[in-house]
Short mmCIF file of C-alpha atoms in Angstrom, two decimals:
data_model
loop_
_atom_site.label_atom_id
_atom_site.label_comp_id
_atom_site.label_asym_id
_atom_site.label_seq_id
_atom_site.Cartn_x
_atom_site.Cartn_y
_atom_site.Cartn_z
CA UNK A 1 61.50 29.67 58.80
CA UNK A 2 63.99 26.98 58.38
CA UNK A 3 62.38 24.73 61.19
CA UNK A 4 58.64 25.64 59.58
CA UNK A 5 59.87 24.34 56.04
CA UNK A 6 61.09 21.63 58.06
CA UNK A 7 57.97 20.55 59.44
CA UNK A 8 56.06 21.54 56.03
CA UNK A 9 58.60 18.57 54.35
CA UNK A 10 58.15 16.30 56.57
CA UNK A 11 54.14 16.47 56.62
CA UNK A 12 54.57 16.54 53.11
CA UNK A 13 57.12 13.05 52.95
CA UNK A 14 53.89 11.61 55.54
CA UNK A 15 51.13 12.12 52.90
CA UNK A 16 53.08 10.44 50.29
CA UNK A 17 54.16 7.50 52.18
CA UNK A 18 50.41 7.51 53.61
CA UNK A 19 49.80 7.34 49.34
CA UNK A 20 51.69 4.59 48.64
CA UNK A 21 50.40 2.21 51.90
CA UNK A 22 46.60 2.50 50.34
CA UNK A 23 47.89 2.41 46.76
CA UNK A 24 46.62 -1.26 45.46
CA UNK A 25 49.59 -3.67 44.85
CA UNK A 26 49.51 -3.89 40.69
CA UNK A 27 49.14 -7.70 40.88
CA UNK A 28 45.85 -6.53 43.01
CA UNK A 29 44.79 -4.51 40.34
CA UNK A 30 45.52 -6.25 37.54
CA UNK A 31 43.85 -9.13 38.66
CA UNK A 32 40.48 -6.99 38.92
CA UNK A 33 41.06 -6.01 35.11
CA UNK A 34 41.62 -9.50 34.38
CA UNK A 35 38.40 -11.09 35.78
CA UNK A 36 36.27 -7.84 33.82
CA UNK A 37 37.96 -8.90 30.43
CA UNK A 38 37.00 -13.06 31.33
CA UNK A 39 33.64 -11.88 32.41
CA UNK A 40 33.42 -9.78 29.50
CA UNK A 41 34.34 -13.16 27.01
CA UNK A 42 37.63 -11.37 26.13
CA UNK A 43 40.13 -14.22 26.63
CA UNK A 44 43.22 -12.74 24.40
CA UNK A 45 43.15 -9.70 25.95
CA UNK A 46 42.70 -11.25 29.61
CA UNK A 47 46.35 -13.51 28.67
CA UNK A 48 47.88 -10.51 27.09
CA UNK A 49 47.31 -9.04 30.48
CA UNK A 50 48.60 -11.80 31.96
CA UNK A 51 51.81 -11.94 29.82
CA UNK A 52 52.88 -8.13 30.13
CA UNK A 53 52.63 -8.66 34.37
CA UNK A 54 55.23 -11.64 33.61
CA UNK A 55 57.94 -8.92 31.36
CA UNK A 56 57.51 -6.81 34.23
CA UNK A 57 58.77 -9.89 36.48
CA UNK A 58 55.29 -9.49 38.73
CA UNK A 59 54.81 -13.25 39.56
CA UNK A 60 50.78 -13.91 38.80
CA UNK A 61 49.25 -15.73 41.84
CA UNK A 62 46.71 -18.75 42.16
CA UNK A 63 43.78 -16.47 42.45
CA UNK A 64 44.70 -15.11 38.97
CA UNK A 65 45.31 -18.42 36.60
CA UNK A 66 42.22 -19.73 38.44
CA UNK A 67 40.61 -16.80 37.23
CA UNK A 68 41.48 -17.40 33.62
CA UNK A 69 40.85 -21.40 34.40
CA UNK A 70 37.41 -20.73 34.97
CA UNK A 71 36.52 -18.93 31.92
CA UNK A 72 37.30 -22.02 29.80
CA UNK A 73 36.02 -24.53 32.39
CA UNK A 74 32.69 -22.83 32.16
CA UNK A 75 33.06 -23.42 28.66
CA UNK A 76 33.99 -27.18 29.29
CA UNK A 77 37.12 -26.71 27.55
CA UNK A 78 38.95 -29.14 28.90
CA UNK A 79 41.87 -28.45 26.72
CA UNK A 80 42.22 -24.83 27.59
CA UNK A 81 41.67 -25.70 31.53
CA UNK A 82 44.38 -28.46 31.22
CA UNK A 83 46.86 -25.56 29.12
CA UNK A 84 46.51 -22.72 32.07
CA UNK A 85 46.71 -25.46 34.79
CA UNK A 86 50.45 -26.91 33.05
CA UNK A 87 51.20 -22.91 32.89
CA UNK A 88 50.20 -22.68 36.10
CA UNK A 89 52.39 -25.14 37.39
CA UNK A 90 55.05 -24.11 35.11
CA UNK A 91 55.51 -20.55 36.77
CA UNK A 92 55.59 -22.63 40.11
CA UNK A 93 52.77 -20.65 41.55
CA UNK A 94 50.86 -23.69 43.60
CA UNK A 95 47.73 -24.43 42.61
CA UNK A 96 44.81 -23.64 45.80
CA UNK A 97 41.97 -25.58 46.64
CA UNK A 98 39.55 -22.76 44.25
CA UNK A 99 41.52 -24.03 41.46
CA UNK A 100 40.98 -27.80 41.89
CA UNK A 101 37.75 -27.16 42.97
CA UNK A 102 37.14 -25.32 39.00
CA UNK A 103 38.79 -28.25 37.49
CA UNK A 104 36.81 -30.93 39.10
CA UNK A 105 33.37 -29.35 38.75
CA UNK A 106 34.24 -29.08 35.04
CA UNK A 107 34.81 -33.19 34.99
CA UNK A 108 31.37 -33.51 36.49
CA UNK A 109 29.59 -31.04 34.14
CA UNK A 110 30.95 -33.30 31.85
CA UNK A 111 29.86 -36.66 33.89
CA UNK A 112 33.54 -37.59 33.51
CA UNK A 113 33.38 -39.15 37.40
CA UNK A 114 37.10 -40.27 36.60
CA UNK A 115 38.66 -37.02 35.74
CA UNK A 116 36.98 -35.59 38.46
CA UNK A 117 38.40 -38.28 41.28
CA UNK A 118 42.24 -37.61 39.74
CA UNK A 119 41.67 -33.80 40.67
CA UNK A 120 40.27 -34.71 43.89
CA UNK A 121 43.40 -37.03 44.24
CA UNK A 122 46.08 -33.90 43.18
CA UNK A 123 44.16 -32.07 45.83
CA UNK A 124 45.27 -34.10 48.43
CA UNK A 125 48.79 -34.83 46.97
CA UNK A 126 49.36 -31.23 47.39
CA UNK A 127 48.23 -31.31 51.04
CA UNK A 128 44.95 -29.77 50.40
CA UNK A 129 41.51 -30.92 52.01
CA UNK A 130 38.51 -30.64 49.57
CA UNK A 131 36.10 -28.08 51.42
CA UNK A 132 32.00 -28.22 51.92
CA UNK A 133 32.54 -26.84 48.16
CA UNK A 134 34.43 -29.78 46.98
CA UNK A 135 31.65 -32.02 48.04
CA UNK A 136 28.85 -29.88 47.48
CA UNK A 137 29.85 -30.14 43.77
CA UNK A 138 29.98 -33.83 44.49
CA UNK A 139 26.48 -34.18 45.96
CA UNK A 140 24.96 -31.85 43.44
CA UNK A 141 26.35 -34.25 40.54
CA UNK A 142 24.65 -37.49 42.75
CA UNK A 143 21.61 -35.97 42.96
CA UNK A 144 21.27 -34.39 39.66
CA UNK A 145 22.25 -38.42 38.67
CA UNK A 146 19.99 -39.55 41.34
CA UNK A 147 22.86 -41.87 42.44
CA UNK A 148 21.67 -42.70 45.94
CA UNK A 149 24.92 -44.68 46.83
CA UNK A 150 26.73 -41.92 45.51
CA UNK A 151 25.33 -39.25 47.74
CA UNK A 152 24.95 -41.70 50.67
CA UNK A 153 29.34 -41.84 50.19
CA UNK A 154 29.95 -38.15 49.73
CA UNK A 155 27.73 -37.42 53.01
CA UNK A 156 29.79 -39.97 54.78
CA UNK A 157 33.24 -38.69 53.28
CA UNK A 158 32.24 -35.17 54.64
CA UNK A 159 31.24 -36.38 58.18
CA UNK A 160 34.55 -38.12 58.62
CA UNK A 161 36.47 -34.95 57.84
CA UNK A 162 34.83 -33.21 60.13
CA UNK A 163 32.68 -30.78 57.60
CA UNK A 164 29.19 -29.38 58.49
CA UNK A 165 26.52 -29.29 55.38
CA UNK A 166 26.02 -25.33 54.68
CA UNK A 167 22.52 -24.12 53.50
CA UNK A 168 23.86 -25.14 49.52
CA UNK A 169 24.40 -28.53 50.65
CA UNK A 170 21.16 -28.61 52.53
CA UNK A 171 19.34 -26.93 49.83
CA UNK A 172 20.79 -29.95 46.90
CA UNK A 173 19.68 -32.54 49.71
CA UNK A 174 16.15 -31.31 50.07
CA UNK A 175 16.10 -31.43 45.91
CA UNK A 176 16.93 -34.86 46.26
CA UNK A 177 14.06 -35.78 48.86
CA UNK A 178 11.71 -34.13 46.92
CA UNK A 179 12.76 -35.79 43.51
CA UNK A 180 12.12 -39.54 45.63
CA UNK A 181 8.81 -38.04 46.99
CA UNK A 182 10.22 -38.21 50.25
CA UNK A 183 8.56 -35.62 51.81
CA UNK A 184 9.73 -36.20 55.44
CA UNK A 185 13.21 -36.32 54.49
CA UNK A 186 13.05 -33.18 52.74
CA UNK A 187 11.41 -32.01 56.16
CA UNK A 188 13.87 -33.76 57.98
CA UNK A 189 17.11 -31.73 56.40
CA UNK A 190 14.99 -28.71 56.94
CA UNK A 191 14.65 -30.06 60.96
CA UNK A 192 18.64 -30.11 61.19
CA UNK A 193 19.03 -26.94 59.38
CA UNK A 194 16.87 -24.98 62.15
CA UNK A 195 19.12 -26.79 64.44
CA UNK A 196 22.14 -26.36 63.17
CA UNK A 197 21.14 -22.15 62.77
CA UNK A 198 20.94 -22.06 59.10
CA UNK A 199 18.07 -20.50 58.14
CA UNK A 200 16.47 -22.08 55.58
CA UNK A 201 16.15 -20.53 51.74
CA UNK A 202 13.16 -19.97 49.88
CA UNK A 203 13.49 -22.00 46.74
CA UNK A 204 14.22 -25.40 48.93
CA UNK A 205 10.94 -24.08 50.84
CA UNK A 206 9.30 -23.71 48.05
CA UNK A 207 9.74 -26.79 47.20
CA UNK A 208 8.97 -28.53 50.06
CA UNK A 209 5.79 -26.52 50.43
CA UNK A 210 4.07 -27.18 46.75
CA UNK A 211 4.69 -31.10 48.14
CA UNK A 212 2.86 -30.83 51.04
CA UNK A 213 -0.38 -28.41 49.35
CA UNK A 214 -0.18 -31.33 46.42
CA UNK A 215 -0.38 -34.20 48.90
CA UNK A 216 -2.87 -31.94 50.47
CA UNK A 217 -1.12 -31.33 53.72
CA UNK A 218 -2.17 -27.76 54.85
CA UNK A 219 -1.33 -27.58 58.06
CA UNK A 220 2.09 -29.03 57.75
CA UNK A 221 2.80 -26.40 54.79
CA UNK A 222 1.80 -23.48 57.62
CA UNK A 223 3.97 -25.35 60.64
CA UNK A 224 6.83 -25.50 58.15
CA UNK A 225 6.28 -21.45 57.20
CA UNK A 226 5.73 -20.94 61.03
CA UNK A 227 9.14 -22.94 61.74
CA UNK A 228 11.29 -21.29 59.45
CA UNK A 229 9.95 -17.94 59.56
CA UNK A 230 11.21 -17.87 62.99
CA UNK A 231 14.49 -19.76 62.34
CA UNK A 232 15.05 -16.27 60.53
CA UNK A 233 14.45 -17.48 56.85
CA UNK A 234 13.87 -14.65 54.60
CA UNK A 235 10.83 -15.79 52.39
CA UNK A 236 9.68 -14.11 48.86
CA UNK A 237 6.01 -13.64 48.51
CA UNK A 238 6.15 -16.65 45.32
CA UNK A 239 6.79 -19.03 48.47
CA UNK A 240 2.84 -17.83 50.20
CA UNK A 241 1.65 -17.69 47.02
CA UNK A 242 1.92 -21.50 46.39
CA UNK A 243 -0.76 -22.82 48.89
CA UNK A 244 -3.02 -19.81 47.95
CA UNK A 245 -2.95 -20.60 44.26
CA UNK A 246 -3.82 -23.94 45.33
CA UNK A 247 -6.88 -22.94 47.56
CA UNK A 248 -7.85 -20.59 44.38
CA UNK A 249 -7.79 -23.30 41.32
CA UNK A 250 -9.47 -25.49 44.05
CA UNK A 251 -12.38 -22.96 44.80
CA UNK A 252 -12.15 -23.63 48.51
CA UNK A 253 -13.25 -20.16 50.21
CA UNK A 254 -12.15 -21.46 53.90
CA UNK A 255 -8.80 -22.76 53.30
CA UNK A 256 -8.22 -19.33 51.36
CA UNK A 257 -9.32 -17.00 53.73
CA UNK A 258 -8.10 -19.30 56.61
CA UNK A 259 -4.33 -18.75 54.79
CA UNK A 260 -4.85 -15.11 53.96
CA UNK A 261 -5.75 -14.64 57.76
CA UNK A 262 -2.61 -16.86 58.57
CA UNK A 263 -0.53 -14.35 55.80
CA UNK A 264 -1.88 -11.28 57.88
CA UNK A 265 -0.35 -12.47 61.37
CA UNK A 266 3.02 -14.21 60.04
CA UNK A 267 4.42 -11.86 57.10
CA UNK A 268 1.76 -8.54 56.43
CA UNK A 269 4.04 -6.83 54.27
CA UNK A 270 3.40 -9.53 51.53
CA UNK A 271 0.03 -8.48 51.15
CA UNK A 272 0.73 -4.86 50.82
CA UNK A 273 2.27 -5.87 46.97
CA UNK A 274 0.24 -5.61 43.73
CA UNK A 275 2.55 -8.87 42.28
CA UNK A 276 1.37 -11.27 45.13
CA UNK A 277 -2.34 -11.06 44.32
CA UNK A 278 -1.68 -10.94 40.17
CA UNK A 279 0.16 -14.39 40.74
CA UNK A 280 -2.14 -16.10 42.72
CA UNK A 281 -4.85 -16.40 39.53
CA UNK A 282 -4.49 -18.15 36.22
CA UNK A 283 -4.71 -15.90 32.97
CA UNK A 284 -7.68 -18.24 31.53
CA UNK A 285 -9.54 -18.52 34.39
CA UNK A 286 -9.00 -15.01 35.50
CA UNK A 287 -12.45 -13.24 35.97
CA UNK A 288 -13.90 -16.28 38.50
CA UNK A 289 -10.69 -16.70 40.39
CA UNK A 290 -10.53 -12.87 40.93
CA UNK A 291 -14.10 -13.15 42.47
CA UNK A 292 -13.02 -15.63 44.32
CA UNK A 293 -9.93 -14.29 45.93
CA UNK A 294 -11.90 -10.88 46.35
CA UNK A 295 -14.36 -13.39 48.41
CA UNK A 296 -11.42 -14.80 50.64
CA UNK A 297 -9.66 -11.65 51.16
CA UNK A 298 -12.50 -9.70 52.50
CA UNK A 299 -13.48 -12.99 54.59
CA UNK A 300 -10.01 -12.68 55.93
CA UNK A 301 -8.54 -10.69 58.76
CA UNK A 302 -6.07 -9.01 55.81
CA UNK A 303 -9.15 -6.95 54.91
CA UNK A 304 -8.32 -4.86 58.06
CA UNK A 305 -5.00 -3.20 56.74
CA UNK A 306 -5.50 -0.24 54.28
CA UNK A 307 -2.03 -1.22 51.96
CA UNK A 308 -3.73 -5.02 51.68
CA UNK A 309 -6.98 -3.65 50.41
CA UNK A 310 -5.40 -1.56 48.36
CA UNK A 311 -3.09 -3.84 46.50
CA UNK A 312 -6.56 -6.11 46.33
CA UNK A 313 -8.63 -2.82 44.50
CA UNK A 314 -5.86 -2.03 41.84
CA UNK A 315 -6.01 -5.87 40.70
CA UNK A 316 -9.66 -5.51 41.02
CA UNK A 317 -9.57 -2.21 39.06
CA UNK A 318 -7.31 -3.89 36.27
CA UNK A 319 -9.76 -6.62 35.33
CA UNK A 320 -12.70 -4.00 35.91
CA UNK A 321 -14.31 -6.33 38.28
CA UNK A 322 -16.67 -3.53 39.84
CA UNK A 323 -19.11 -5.63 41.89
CA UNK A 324 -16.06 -6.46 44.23
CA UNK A 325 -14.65 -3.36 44.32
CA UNK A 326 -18.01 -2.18 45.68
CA UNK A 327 -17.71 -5.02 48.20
CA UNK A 328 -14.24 -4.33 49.39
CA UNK A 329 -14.99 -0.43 49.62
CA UNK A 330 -18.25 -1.14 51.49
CA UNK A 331 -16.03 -3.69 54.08
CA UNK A 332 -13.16 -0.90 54.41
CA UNK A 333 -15.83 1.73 55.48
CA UNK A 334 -17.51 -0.82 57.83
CA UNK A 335 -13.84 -1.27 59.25
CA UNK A 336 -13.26 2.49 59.62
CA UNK A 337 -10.56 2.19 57.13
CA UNK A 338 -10.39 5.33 55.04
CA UNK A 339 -9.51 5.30 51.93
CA UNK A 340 -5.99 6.87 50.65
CA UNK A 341 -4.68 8.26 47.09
CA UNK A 342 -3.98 4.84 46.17
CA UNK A 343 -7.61 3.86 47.06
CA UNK A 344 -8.94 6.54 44.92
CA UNK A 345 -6.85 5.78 41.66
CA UNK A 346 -7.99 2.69 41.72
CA UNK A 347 -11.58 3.30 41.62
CA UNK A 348 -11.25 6.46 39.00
CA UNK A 349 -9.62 3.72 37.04
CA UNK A 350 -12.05 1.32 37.67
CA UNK A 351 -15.33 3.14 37.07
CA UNK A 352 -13.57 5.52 34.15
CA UNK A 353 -14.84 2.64 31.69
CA UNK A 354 -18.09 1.91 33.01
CA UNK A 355 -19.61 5.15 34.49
CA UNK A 356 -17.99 8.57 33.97
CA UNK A 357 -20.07 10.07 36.36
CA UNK A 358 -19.21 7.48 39.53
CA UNK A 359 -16.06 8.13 38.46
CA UNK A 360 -16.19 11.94 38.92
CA UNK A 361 -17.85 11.30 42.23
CA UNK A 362 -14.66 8.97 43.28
CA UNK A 363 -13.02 12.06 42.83
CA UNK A 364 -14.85 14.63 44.37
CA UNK A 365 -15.32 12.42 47.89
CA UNK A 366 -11.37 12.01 47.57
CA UNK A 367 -11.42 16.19 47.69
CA UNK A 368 -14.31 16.39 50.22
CA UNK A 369 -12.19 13.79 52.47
CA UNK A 370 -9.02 16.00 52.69
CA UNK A 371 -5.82 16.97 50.93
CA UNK A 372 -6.86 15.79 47.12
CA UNK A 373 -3.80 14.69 44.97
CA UNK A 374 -3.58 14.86 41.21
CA UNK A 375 -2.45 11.13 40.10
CA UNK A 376 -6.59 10.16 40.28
CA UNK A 377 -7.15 12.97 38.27
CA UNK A 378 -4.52 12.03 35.64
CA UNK A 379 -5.72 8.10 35.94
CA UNK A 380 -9.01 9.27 34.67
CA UNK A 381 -7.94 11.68 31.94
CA UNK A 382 -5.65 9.20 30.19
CA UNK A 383 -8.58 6.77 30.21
CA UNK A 384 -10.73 9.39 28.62
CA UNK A 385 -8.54 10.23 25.78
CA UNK A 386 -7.57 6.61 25.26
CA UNK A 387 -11.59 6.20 25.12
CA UNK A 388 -11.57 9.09 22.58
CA UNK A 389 -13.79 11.14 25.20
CA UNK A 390 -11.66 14.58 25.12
CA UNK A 391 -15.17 16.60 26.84
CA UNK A 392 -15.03 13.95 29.62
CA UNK A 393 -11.35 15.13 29.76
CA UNK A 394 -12.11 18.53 29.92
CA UNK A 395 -14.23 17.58 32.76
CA UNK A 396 -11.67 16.35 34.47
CA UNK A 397 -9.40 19.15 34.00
CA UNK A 398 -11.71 21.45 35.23
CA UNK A 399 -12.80 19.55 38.38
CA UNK A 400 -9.04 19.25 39.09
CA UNK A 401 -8.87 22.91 39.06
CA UNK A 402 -11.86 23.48 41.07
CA UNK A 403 -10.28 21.51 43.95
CA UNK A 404 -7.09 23.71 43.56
CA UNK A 405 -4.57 21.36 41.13
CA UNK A 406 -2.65 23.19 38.35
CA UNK A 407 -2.58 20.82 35.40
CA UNK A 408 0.72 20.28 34.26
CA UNK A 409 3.26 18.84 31.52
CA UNK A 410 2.09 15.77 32.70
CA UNK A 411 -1.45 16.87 32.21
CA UNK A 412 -1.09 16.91 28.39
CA UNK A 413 1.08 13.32 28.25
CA UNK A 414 -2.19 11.97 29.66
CA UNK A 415 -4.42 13.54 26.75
CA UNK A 416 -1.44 12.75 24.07
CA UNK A 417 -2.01 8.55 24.80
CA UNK A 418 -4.65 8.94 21.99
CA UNK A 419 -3.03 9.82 19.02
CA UNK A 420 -5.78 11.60 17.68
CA UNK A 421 -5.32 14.19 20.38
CA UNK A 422 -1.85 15.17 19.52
CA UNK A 423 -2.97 17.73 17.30
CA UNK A 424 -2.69 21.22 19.07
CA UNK A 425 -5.65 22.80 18.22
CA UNK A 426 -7.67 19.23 19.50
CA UNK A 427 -5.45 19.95 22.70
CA UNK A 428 -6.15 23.65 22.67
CA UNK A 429 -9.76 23.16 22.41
CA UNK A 430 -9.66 20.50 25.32
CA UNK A 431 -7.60 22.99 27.62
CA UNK A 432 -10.03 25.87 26.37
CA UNK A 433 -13.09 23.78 27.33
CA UNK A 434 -11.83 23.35 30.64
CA UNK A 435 -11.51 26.94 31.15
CA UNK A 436 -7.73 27.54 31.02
CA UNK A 437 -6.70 30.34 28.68
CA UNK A 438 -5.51 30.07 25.06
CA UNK A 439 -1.64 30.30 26.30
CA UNK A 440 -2.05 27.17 28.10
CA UNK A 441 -0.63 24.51 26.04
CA UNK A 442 2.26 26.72 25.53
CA UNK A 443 2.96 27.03 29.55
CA UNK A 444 2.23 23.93 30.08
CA UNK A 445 4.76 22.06 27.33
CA UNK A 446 7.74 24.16 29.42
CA UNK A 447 7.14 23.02 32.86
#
């Protein structure tokens, strides 16, 4: 009794000690609420914060007036900067390197080199090294200038204190190589960077690549994919799509299927996405480049995966460009690559505004083939009732219900894109047509 109580308070005193070791500090927390309100835009709120931590004697840190410092040195206010900096001081809470590291970035958004070297100068008073920030902010302010001499300085500044480029500072270098045309130094910084382990990013890549396709230098563009690739860079499809366009605007079928091939063995997944092909054609030249990237793809070793063909047919089925759909589907069958839902949808898309009746056959080889599914179906009755056709739809309907579908809610949004065929009696003679029974549209607006 008196010894279980015992142990019951003590478990009890455990918990709430256990409470108050995970509870954050409130300088922790207020700090959090701070940054949302500067985020936010809400400076007067953010200091009123600030003030009310100070009447209830909680000393504000460096992390938190640097907080507030960068809202106005975003701004370039240097006046407001300056004012939280004196406070700042004031409190004696000592500045950190984050802090002079705001202040001097604002200077050089402001091209005030000056202010920016007497920050740089308080840094070090106060026994604080700059950091690969410091002079990243430096370089990027050389190169943006293109001060050579300048940049030449802050790269020798950082090697004497013993601090290694990162991939930001490699990334403003390679800007600055590719602003001079100096395509072998931008190459160059991406050499060290493999070297160093940093893989490289894409937009420097990018970069470097549209030089090299420019100047016409294909293979280097695919040794410089192949390098970084396998230094463990982490490339976006816009990066592939850069020679490609190229080969496209260019007309030259080899080089294009050559690099689709080279796509297919180095990074497959790109191919398997819609976006990649839409970007590789201009808008005003789109029906001939289409054709044309239809020619390189099936010339390609990509037209042997199922997901690349398919991301090929829907752009193919967007611009209605039959004749190469034929050609792909004919090259997938050669390849004894069936064709999947996706496959399908495309082509009931494709042939719904053309020929109603290849379309129906889409579907019904899509049902003969195996397991049908009812998106094709639904592809093809939204076309018809955008077309106006609501007896095609009713085709539809009932061939989906032949093959064992149940139309559903989803059935009617398809019919309702054509305003015309909103009215319930057009829907109910639609629905009627295709042999469901008067208490159809009913059922099927509560599923």
């Amino acid at each position: 009794t008196q010894s279980t109580w015992g142990v019951i308070s003590r478990l009890f005193a455990m918990r709430a000690v256990r409470r108050v070791v995970v509870s954050k500090p409130p300088l922790v927390f207020q700090t959090k609420k701070i940054k949302s309100l500067v985020e936010s835009g809400n400076i007067a709120q953010a200091k009123a914060l600030l003030e009310e931590l100070k009447l209830q004697r909680i000393q504000p840190d460096a992390v938190l007036y640097s907080t507030l410092l960068k809202y106005y040195a975003v701004r370039h206010d240097l006046s407001g900067a300056h004012s939280i900096y004196k406070e700042m001081v004031t409190a004696g809470v000592k500045p950190d390197v984050r802090t002079y590291n705001v202040l001097g970035k604002m200077h050089l958004d402001l091209a005030d080199v000056e202010g920016a070297k007497q920050w740089i100068s308080s840094m070090k008073s106060d026994g604080i090294n700059p950091t690969i920030v410091t002079y990243t902010q430096w370089l990027k302010f050389f190169v943006d200038q293109e001060n050579e001499e300048g940049t030449t300085n802050t790269l020798r500044e950082m090697e004497m204190a013993g601090i290694h480029p990162d991939k930001f500072t490699f990334s403003v270098l390679i800007k600055q190589r590719i602003a001079n045309n100096n395509i072998e130094g931008a190459i160059d910084i991406i050499d060290q960077m493999v070297k160093a382990k940093i893989p490289p990013h894409c937009v420097p890549i990018s970069r470097i690549i549209k030089a090299l396709v420019q100047s016409q230098q294909i293979e280097r563009a695919k040794e410089l994919l192949h390098k970084v690739i396998a230094a463990g860079s982490e490339l976006d499809f816009v990066v592939f799509r850069i020679p490609l366009r190229h080969f496209v605007a260019t007309q030259d079928l080899n080089e294009a299927s050559c690099f689709l091939s080279f796509i297919h063995r180095t990074r497959p997944d790109i191919l398997k996405t819609y976006e990649f092909f839409t970007g590789c054609v201009n808008v005003n030249h789109s029906s001939t480049e289409i054709r044309f990237l239809a020619q390189a793809f099936l010339k390609s070793t990509a037209s042997t995966c199922l997901r690349s063909c398919n991301s090929l047919m829907e752009l193919l089925a967007e611009w209605g460009e039959m004749q190469s759909a034929n050609q792909l589907l004919e090259q997938m069958s050669a390849a004894g690559i069936r064709p999947n839902v996706s496959t399908f949808t495309s082509l009931a898309k494709l042939f719904a505004s053309e020929d109603f009746d290849k379309a129906m056959q889409v579907l019904r080889v899509m049902s003969d083939s195996g397991t049908p599914t009812i998106f094709p179906y639904h592809e093809l009755i939204r076309h018809c009732a955008a077309a106006n056709r609501p007896e095609n739809a009713s085709l539809v309907i009932r061939e989906m219900m032949r093959v064992g579908l149940t139309p559903t809610s989803e059935t009617l949004s398809c019919l309702q894109v054509n305003p015309r065929l909103r009215d319930m009696a057009q829907l109910d003679m639609i629905l009627t047509n295709a042999g469901l029974p008067g208490a159809a549209i009913s059922r099927l607006f509560h599923m």
